[in-house]
Amino acid sequence: MLFDLDGTLVHHVNPRVLQTLEFLDDCSHRAARLVARFRLMRRHAATAPRKAPKLLVHRVLHRVRRKSVEEMLLPCENLRPVLERLRANGVLLGVVSNGLGRGYGHDVLEAFDLKKYFSACIFREDVGRGKPWPDSILAALGGLGRDLRARDVIWYVGDQRKDIDAAMAAAASLDRPIVPIALGPRAAMRAVEGDCPNMQIAWSAHELERVFYDIFGTEEQSPMRAPYPVVSA
């Protein structure tokens, strides 16, 4: 099971900050797509070495950040017992975020004691293209510690439309289902288009907790199991 970070695992004390970050991230994605259409060298992308993304907007935002992550964010405490239960049942967990890991994402996971739950943490600098492209989800699935099995069920939880689009794009790339779980109205609006019939919707973190317990009611129902039982330290 894969999770988005901002707006899902953690919430901004000032919601307008998250809205601004998401808006700038969307603008960055649109600009990148526009530039890509006019790049004459695109036909050689398969043979040319891929350059690391510059991510200028992301880096500037984090350099001007004045507050610590503890002052800016709050962890979603409704999800902590869920993460505990999933890990205890051997469900492999990963984080997929469009935010930078260095100077932000890794600090967030450490500050709120969340890193211990996740086998893979993929941030914007780890892939050439962020969500809604499938790259980060595919990278997370490849970093979970074992190959996907035919009986594995893949879930992705996110609060933005691009989270749902990324999950669907990754499913198409893998040619196997990925079940998106939309957290809140922004992601849920994606259901209006009707081309994602297996999408789950939770309008709040409390409802998301209930959805998880409905899905993972018993140990036998838990997908994406680790190849061996998880042993508590």
PDB file of C-alpha atoms in Angstrom:
ATOM      1  CA  MET A   1       0.000   0.000   0.000  1.00  0.00           C
ATOM      2  CA  LEU A   2       1.371   3.388  -1.041  1.00  0.00           C
ATOM      3  CA  PHE A   3       0.619   6.763   0.555  1.00  0.00           C
ATOM      4  CA  ASP A   4       0.937  10.368  -0.529  1.00  0.00           C
ATOM      5  CA  LEU A   5       2.613  12.605   2.074  1.00  0.00           C
ATOM      6  CA  ASP A   6       1.223  16.168   2.185  1.00  0.00           C
ATOM      7  CA  GLY A   7      -2.511  16.233   2.833  1.00  0.00           C
ATOM      8  CA  THR A   8      -2.570  12.511   3.547  1.00  0.00           C
ATOM      9  CA  LEU A   9      -0.020  11.416   6.140  1.00  0.00           C
ATOM     10  CA  VAL A  10       0.563  14.968   7.366  1.00  0.00           C
ATOM     11  CA  HIS A  11      -1.509  18.154   7.270  1.00  0.00           C
ATOM     12  CA  HIS A  12      -0.344  21.761   7.063  1.00  0.00           C
ATOM     13  CA  VAL A  13      -1.210  23.964  10.015  1.00  0.00           C
ATOM     14  CA  ASN A  14      -2.173  26.621   7.459  1.00  0.00           C
ATOM     15  CA  PRO A  15      -4.190  24.857   4.719  1.00  0.00           C
ATOM     16  CA  ARG A  16      -3.509  27.738   2.325  1.00  0.00           C
ATOM     17  CA  VAL A  17       0.165  26.774   2.288  1.00  0.00           C
ATOM     18  CA  LEU A  18      -0.699  23.306   1.013  1.00  0.00           C
ATOM     19  CA  GLN A  19      -3.054  24.755  -1.588  1.00  0.00           C
ATOM     20  CA  THR A  20      -0.302  27.090  -2.803  1.00  0.00           C
ATOM     21  CA  LEU A  21       2.254  24.287  -2.951  1.00  0.00           C
ATOM     22  CA  GLU A  22      -0.111  22.059  -4.889  1.00  0.00           C
ATOM     23  CA  PHE A  23      -0.930  24.907  -7.290  1.00  0.00           C
ATOM     24  CA  LEU A  24       2.755  25.612  -7.948  1.00  0.00           C
ATOM     25  CA  ASP A  25       3.442  21.916  -8.397  1.00  0.00           C
ATOM     26  CA  ASP A  26       0.620  21.653 -10.944  1.00  0.00           C
ATOM     27  CA  CYS A  27       1.955  24.719 -12.777  1.00  0.00           C
ATOM     28  CA  SER A  28       5.406  23.164 -12.842  1.00  0.00           C
ATOM     29  CA  HIS A  29       3.969  19.992 -14.354  1.00  0.00           C
ATOM     30  CA  ARG A  30       2.053  21.900 -17.038  1.00  0.00           C
ATOM     31  CA  ALA A  31       5.137  23.934 -17.932  1.00  0.00           C
ATOM     32  CA  ALA A  32       7.242  20.786 -18.204  1.00  0.00           C
ATOM     33  CA  ARG A  33       4.705  19.203 -20.554  1.00  0.00           C
ATOM     34  CA  LEU A  34       4.611  22.331 -22.710  1.00  0.00           C
ATOM     35  CA  VAL A  35       8.389  22.451 -22.991  1.00  0.00           C
ATOM     36  CA  ALA A  36       8.541  18.755 -23.801  1.00  0.00           C
ATOM     37  CA  ARG A  37       6.310  19.240 -26.836  1.00  0.00           C
ATOM     38  CA  PHE A  38       8.825  21.582 -28.405  1.00  0.00           C
ATOM     39  CA  ARG A  39      12.016  19.717 -27.627  1.00  0.00           C
ATOM     40  CA  LEU A  40      13.516  18.523 -30.876  1.00  0.00           C
ATOM     41  CA  MET A  41      15.681  16.008 -29.067  1.00  0.00           C
ATOM     42  CA  ARG A  42      12.718  14.155 -27.621  1.00  0.00           C
ATOM     43  CA  ARG A  43      12.944  11.439 -30.276  1.00  0.00           C
ATOM     44  CA  HIS A  44      16.381  10.542 -28.882  1.00  0.00           C
ATOM     45  CA  ALA A  45      15.248  10.310 -25.258  1.00  0.00           C
ATOM     46  CA  ALA A  46      15.355   6.527 -25.292  1.00  0.00           C
ATOM     47  CA  THR A  47      19.074   6.504 -26.077  1.00  0.00           C
ATOM     48  CA  ALA A  48      20.255   9.727 -24.455  1.00  0.00           C
ATOM     49  CA  PRO A  49      21.074   9.611 -20.729  1.00  0.00           C
ATOM     50  CA  ARG A  50      18.316  11.114 -18.614  1.00  0.00           C
ATOM     51  CA  LYS A  51      19.352  14.211 -16.733  1.00  0.00           C
ATOM     52  CA  ALA A  52      18.362  14.697 -13.130  1.00  0.00           C
ATOM     53  CA  PRO A  53      15.386  17.082 -12.856  1.00  0.00           C
ATOM     54  CA  LYS A  54      16.333  20.645 -11.864  1.00  0.00           C
ATOM     55  CA  LEU A  55      13.203  21.195  -9.760  1.00  0.00           C
ATOM     56  CA  LEU A  56      13.871  24.913  -9.431  1.00  0.00           C
ATOM     57  CA  VAL A  57      10.454  25.792  -7.977  1.00  0.00           C
ATOM     58  CA  HIS A  58      10.642  23.036  -5.372  1.00  0.00           C
ATOM     59  CA  ARG A  59      14.159  23.975  -4.282  1.00  0.00           C
ATOM     60  CA  VAL A  60      13.378  27.686  -4.009  1.00  0.00           C
ATOM     61  CA  LEU A  61      10.302  26.991  -1.882  1.00  0.00           C
ATOM     62  CA  HIS A  62      12.255  24.892   0.596  1.00  0.00           C
ATOM     63  CA  ARG A  63      15.176  27.317   0.749  1.00  0.00           C
ATOM     64  CA  VAL A  64      12.905  30.189   1.768  1.00  0.00           C
ATOM     65  CA  ARG A  65      11.145  28.060   4.366  1.00  0.00           C
ATOM     66  CA  ARG A  66      11.617  29.707   7.754  1.00  0.00           C
ATOM     67  CA  LYS A  67       9.823  27.286  10.057  1.00  0.00           C
ATOM     68  CA  SER A  68      10.669  23.752  11.110  1.00  0.00           C
ATOM     69  CA  VAL A  69       8.460  20.924   9.881  1.00  0.00           C
ATOM     70  CA  GLU A  70       7.092  20.534  13.423  1.00  0.00           C
ATOM     71  CA  GLU A  71       5.827  24.126  13.290  1.00  0.00           C
ATOM     72  CA  MET A  72       4.365  23.784   9.797  1.00  0.00           C
ATOM     73  CA  LEU A  73       2.758  20.349   9.914  1.00  0.00           C
ATOM     74  CA  LEU A  74       0.685  17.988  12.005  1.00  0.00           C
ATOM     75  CA  PRO A  75       0.675  14.205  11.534  1.00  0.00           C
ATOM     76  CA  CYS A  76      -2.649  12.540  10.785  1.00  0.00           C
ATOM     77  CA  GLU A  77      -3.046  10.639  14.043  1.00  0.00           C
ATOM     78  CA  ASN A  78      -6.020   8.679  12.682  1.00  0.00           C
ATOM     79  CA  LEU A  79      -3.619   6.901  10.357  1.00  0.00           C
ATOM     80  CA  ARG A  80      -0.962   5.976  12.904  1.00  0.00           C
ATOM     81  CA  PRO A  81      -2.885   2.994  14.352  1.00  0.00           C
ATOM     82  CA  VAL A  82      -3.743   1.966  10.789  1.00  0.00           C
ATOM     83  CA  LEU A  83      -0.058   1.993   9.846  1.00  0.00           C
ATOM     84  CA  GLU A  84       0.718  -0.035  12.962  1.00  0.00           C
ATOM     85  CA  ARG A  85      -1.891  -2.628  12.084  1.00  0.00           C
ATOM     86  CA  LEU A  86      -0.855  -2.870   8.444  1.00  0.00           C
ATOM     87  CA  ARG A  87       2.786  -3.299   9.370  1.00  0.00           C
ATOM     88  CA  ALA A  88       1.912  -5.917  11.982  1.00  0.00           C
ATOM     89  CA  ASN A  89       0.015  -7.865   9.316  1.00  0.00           C
ATOM     90  CA  GLY A  90       3.015  -7.798   6.989  1.00  0.00           C
ATOM     91  CA  VAL A  91       1.600  -5.310   4.468  1.00  0.00           C
ATOM     92  CA  LEU A  92       4.403  -3.577   2.580  1.00  0.00           C
ATOM     93  CA  LEU A  93       4.100   0.213   2.750  1.00  0.00           C
ATOM     94  CA  GLY A  94       5.601   3.044   0.735  1.00  0.00           C
ATOM     95  CA  VAL A  95       5.500   6.850   0.487  1.00  0.00           C
ATOM     96  CA  VAL A  96       5.129   8.596  -2.877  1.00  0.00           C
ATOM     97  CA  SER A  97       5.407  12.390  -2.849  1.00  0.00           C
ATOM     98  CA  ASN A  98       5.939  15.214  -5.319  1.00  0.00           C
ATOM     99  CA  GLY A  99       7.785  17.121  -2.611  1.00  0.00           C
ATOM    100  CA  LEU A 100      11.537  17.133  -2.234  1.00  0.00           C
ATOM    101  CA  GLY A 101      12.960  14.496   0.066  1.00  0.00           C
ATOM    102  CA  ARG A 102      16.157  16.308   0.924  1.00  0.00           C
ATOM    103  CA  GLY A 103      15.415  19.212   3.238  1.00  0.00           C
ATOM    104  CA  TYR A 104      11.736  18.360   3.594  1.00  0.00           C
ATOM    105  CA  GLY A 105      10.203  14.914   3.063  1.00  0.00           C
ATOM    106  CA  HIS A 106      12.802  12.878   4.948  1.00  0.00           C
ATOM    107  CA  ASP A 107      12.749  15.483   7.741  1.00  0.00           C
ATOM    108  CA  VAL A 108       8.950  15.144   7.989  1.00  0.00           C
ATOM    109  CA  LEU A 109       9.089  11.359   8.279  1.00  0.00           C
ATOM    110  CA  GLU A 110      11.821  11.541  10.917  1.00  0.00           C
ATOM    111  CA  ALA A 111      10.196  14.342  12.907  1.00  0.00           C
ATOM    112  CA  PHE A 112       6.866  12.526  13.274  1.00  0.00           C
ATOM    113  CA  ASP A 113       8.357   9.018  13.657  1.00  0.00           C
ATOM    114  CA  LEU A 114       6.771   7.775  10.423  1.00  0.00           C
ATOM    115  CA  LYS A 115       9.802   6.463   8.559  1.00  0.00           C
ATOM    116  CA  LYS A 116       9.783   3.145  10.415  1.00  0.00           C
ATOM    117  CA  TYR A 117       6.559   2.121   8.683  1.00  0.00           C
ATOM    118  CA  PHE A 118       7.774   2.414   5.089  1.00  0.00           C
ATOM    119  CA  SER A 119       9.936   0.120   2.998  1.00  0.00           C
ATOM    120  CA  ALA A 120      10.180   2.644   0.141  1.00  0.00           C
ATOM    121  CA  CYS A 121      10.142   6.468   0.164  1.00  0.00           C
ATOM    122  CA  ILE A 122      10.095   8.136  -3.249  1.00  0.00           C
ATOM    123  CA  PHE A 123      10.331  11.905  -3.563  1.00  0.00           C
ATOM    124  CA  ARG A 124      10.480  14.313  -6.475  1.00  0.00           C
ATOM    125  CA  GLU A 125      14.241  14.206  -6.979  1.00  0.00           C
ATOM    126  CA  ASP A 126      14.172  10.401  -7.171  1.00  0.00           C
ATOM    127  CA  VAL A 127      12.330  10.303 -10.523  1.00  0.00           C
ATOM    128  CA  GLY A 128      12.414  12.146 -13.813  1.00  0.00           C
ATOM    129  CA  ARG A 129       8.703  12.979 -13.730  1.00  0.00           C
ATOM    130  CA  GLY A 130       6.400  13.530 -10.771  1.00  0.00           C
ATOM    131  CA  LYS A 131       2.713  12.766 -10.403  1.00  0.00           C
ATOM    132  CA  PRO A 132       0.437  12.588 -12.407  1.00  0.00           C
ATOM    133  CA  TRP A 133       3.067  10.606 -14.311  1.00  0.00           C
ATOM    134  CA  PRO A 134       3.404   7.028 -13.011  1.00  0.00           C
ATOM    135  CA  ASP A 135       7.184   7.144 -12.443  1.00  0.00           C
ATOM    136  CA  SER A 136       7.161   7.668  -8.671  1.00  0.00           C
ATOM    137  CA  ILE A 137       4.581   4.948  -8.028  1.00  0.00           C
ATOM    138  CA  LEU A 138       6.505   2.505 -10.206  1.00  0.00           C
ATOM    139  CA  ALA A 139       9.729   3.415  -8.395  1.00  0.00           C
ATOM    140  CA  ALA A 140       8.087   2.837  -5.005  1.00  0.00           C
ATOM    141  CA  LEU A 141       6.760  -0.559  -6.063  1.00  0.00           C
ATOM    142  CA  GLY A 142      10.233  -1.448  -7.287  1.00  0.00           C
ATOM    143  CA  GLY A 143      11.764  -0.432  -3.964  1.00  0.00           C
ATOM    144  CA  LEU A 144       9.539  -2.409  -1.601  1.00  0.00           C
ATOM    145  CA  GLY A 145      12.075  -5.211  -1.255  1.00  0.00           C
ATOM    146  CA  ARG A 146      10.532  -7.936  -3.385  1.00  0.00           C
ATOM    147  CA  ASP A 147       8.925  -8.439  -6.781  1.00  0.00           C
ATOM    148  CA  LEU A 148       5.183  -8.050  -7.220  1.00  0.00           C
ATOM    149  CA  ARG A 149       3.234 -11.299  -7.167  1.00  0.00           C
ATOM    150  CA  ALA A 150       0.141 -12.191  -9.138  1.00  0.00           C
ATOM    151  CA  ARG A 151      -1.986 -12.276  -5.981  1.00  0.00           C
ATOM    152  CA  ASP A 152      -0.781  -8.906  -4.682  1.00  0.00           C
ATOM    153  CA  VAL A 153      -3.299  -6.070  -4.532  1.00  0.00           C
ATOM    154  CA  ILE A 154      -1.875  -2.567  -4.854  1.00  0.00           C
ATOM    155  CA  TRP A 155      -3.523   0.430  -3.162  1.00  0.00           C
ATOM    156  CA  TYR A 156      -2.560   4.080  -3.449  1.00  0.00           C
ATOM    157  CA  VAL A 157      -3.914   6.757  -1.092  1.00  0.00           C
ATOM    158  CA  GLY A 158      -3.827  10.430  -2.093  1.00  0.00           C
ATOM    159  CA  ASP A 159      -5.733  13.665  -1.646  1.00  0.00           C
ATOM    160  CA  GLN A 160      -5.276  15.247  -5.093  1.00  0.00           C
ATOM    161  CA  ARG A 161      -6.547  14.520  -8.579  1.00  0.00           C
ATOM    162  CA  LYS A 162      -2.985  13.915  -9.757  1.00  0.00           C
ATOM    163  CA  ASP A 163      -2.697  11.102  -7.204  1.00  0.00           C
ATOM    164  CA  ILE A 164      -5.591   9.276  -8.848  1.00  0.00           C
ATOM    165  CA  ASP A 165      -4.216   9.970 -12.339  1.00  0.00           C
ATOM    166  CA  ALA A 166      -0.781   8.680 -11.315  1.00  0.00           C
ATOM    167  CA  ALA A 167      -2.283   5.474  -9.924  1.00  0.00           C
ATOM    168  CA  MET A 168      -4.232   4.888 -13.123  1.00  0.00           C
ATOM    169  CA  ALA A 169      -1.174   5.615 -15.270  1.00  0.00           C
ATOM    170  CA  ALA A 170       0.904   3.192 -13.201  1.00  0.00           C
ATOM    171  CA  ALA A 171      -1.799   0.526 -13.548  1.00  0.00           C
ATOM    172  CA  ALA A 172      -1.721   0.961 -17.328  1.00  0.00           C
ATOM    173  CA  SER A 173       2.078   0.740 -17.346  1.00  0.00           C
ATOM    174  CA  LEU A 174       2.097  -2.424 -15.227  1.00  0.00           C
ATOM    175  CA  ASP A 175      -0.956  -3.865 -16.974  1.00  0.00           C
ATOM    176  CA  ARG A 176      -2.453  -4.796 -13.605  1.00  0.00           C
ATOM    177  CA  PRO A 177      -4.993  -3.101 -11.313  1.00  0.00           C
ATOM    178  CA  ILE A 178      -4.056  -0.435  -8.797  1.00  0.00           C
ATOM    179  CA  VAL A 179      -6.862   0.650  -6.475  1.00  0.00           C
ATOM    180  CA  PRO A 180      -6.787   4.414  -5.790  1.00  0.00           C
ATOM    181  CA  ILE A 181      -8.220   5.667  -2.507  1.00  0.00           C
ATOM    182  CA  ALA A 182      -9.288   9.306  -2.811  1.00  0.00           C
ATOM    183  CA  LEU A 183      -8.954  11.232   0.445  1.00  0.00           C
ATOM    184  CA  GLY A 184     -11.132  14.349   0.424  1.00  0.00           C
ATOM    185  CA  PRO A 185     -13.049  16.261  -2.239  1.00  0.00           C
ATOM    186  CA  ARG A 186     -10.166  17.223  -4.556  1.00  0.00           C
ATOM    187  CA  ALA A 187      -9.276  13.617  -5.277  1.00  0.00           C
ATOM    188  CA  ALA A 188     -12.891  12.441  -5.104  1.00  0.00           C
ATOM    189  CA  MET A 189     -13.887  14.779  -7.936  1.00  0.00           C
ATOM    190  CA  ARG A 190     -11.865  12.513 -10.204  1.00  0.00           C
ATOM    191  CA  ALA A 191     -14.688   9.959  -9.869  1.00  0.00           C
ATOM    192  CA  VAL A 192     -16.989  12.239 -11.885  1.00  0.00           C
ATOM    193  CA  GLU A 193     -15.217  11.222 -15.070  1.00  0.00           C
ATOM    194  CA  GLY A 194     -16.250   7.624 -14.469  1.00  0.00           C
ATOM    195  CA  ASP A 195     -13.193   5.892 -15.921  1.00  0.00           C
ATOM    196  CA  CYS A 196     -11.929   4.597 -12.574  1.00  0.00           C
ATOM    197  CA  PRO A 197     -14.694   2.272 -11.328  1.00  0.00           C
ATOM    198  CA  ASN A 198     -12.602   0.622  -8.584  1.00  0.00           C
ATOM    199  CA  MET A 199     -11.740   3.909  -6.827  1.00  0.00           C
ATOM    200  CA  GLN A 200     -12.505   4.130  -3.110  1.00  0.00           C
ATOM    201  CA  ILE A 201     -13.513   7.486  -1.597  1.00  0.00           C
ATOM    202  CA  ALA A 202     -12.991   8.721   1.955  1.00  0.00           C
ATOM    203  CA  TRP A 203     -14.127  12.267   2.757  1.00  0.00           C
ATOM    204  CA  SER A 204     -12.028  12.594   5.909  1.00  0.00           C
ATOM    205  CA  ALA A 205      -9.156  10.911   7.719  1.00  0.00           C
ATOM    206  CA  HIS A 206     -11.654   9.421  10.173  1.00  0.00           C
ATOM    207  CA  GLU A 207     -13.618   7.853   7.336  1.00  0.00           C
ATOM    208  CA  LEU A 208     -10.361   6.675   5.748  1.00  0.00           C
ATOM    209  CA  GLU A 209      -9.589   4.852   8.982  1.00  0.00           C
ATOM    210  CA  ARG A 210     -12.957   3.108   8.754  1.00  0.00           C
ATOM    211  CA  VAL A 211     -12.351   2.217   5.097  1.00  0.00           C
ATOM    212  CA  PHE A 212      -9.033   0.626   6.036  1.00  0.00           C
ATOM    213  CA  TYR A 213     -10.575  -1.471   8.752  1.00  0.00           C
ATOM    214  CA  ASP A 214     -13.296  -2.593   6.350  1.00  0.00           C
ATOM    215  CA  ILE A 215     -10.649  -3.588   3.793  1.00  0.00           C
ATOM    216  CA  PHE A 216      -8.172  -5.153   6.219  1.00  0.00           C
ATOM    217  CA  GLY A 217     -10.592  -6.589   8.696  1.00  0.00           C
ATOM    218  CA  THR A 218      -8.684  -9.831   9.055  1.00  0.00           C
ATOM    219  CA  GLU A 219      -5.108 -10.859   8.523  1.00  0.00           C
ATOM    220  CA  GLU A 220      -6.096 -13.151   5.653  1.00  0.00           C
ATOM    221  CA  GLN A 221      -7.423 -10.180   3.674  1.00  0.00           C
ATOM    222  CA  SER A 222      -4.187  -8.173   3.807  1.00  0.00           C
ATOM    223  CA  PRO A 223      -2.587  -7.660   0.369  1.00  0.00           C
ATOM    224  CA  MET A 224       1.060  -6.958  -0.486  1.00  0.00           C
ATOM    225  CA  ARG A 225       2.351  -9.187   2.297  1.00  0.00           C
ATOM    226  CA  ALA A 226       6.001  -9.228   3.206  1.00  0.00           C
ATOM    227  CA  PRO A 227       7.730 -12.539   2.325  1.00  0.00           C
ATOM    228  CA  TYR A 228       8.149 -13.268   6.037  1.00  0.00           C
ATOM    229  CA  PRO A 229       6.350 -12.235   9.235  1.00  0.00           C
ATOM    230  CA  VAL A 230       7.209  -8.821  10.655  1.00  0.00           C
ATOM    231  CA  VAL A 231       8.894  -9.146  14.054  1.00  0.00           C
ATOM    232  CA  SER A 232       8.506  -6.314  16.524  1.00  0.00           C
ATOM    233  CA  ALA A 233      11.707  -4.906  17.967  1.00  0.00           C
TER     234      ALA A 233
END
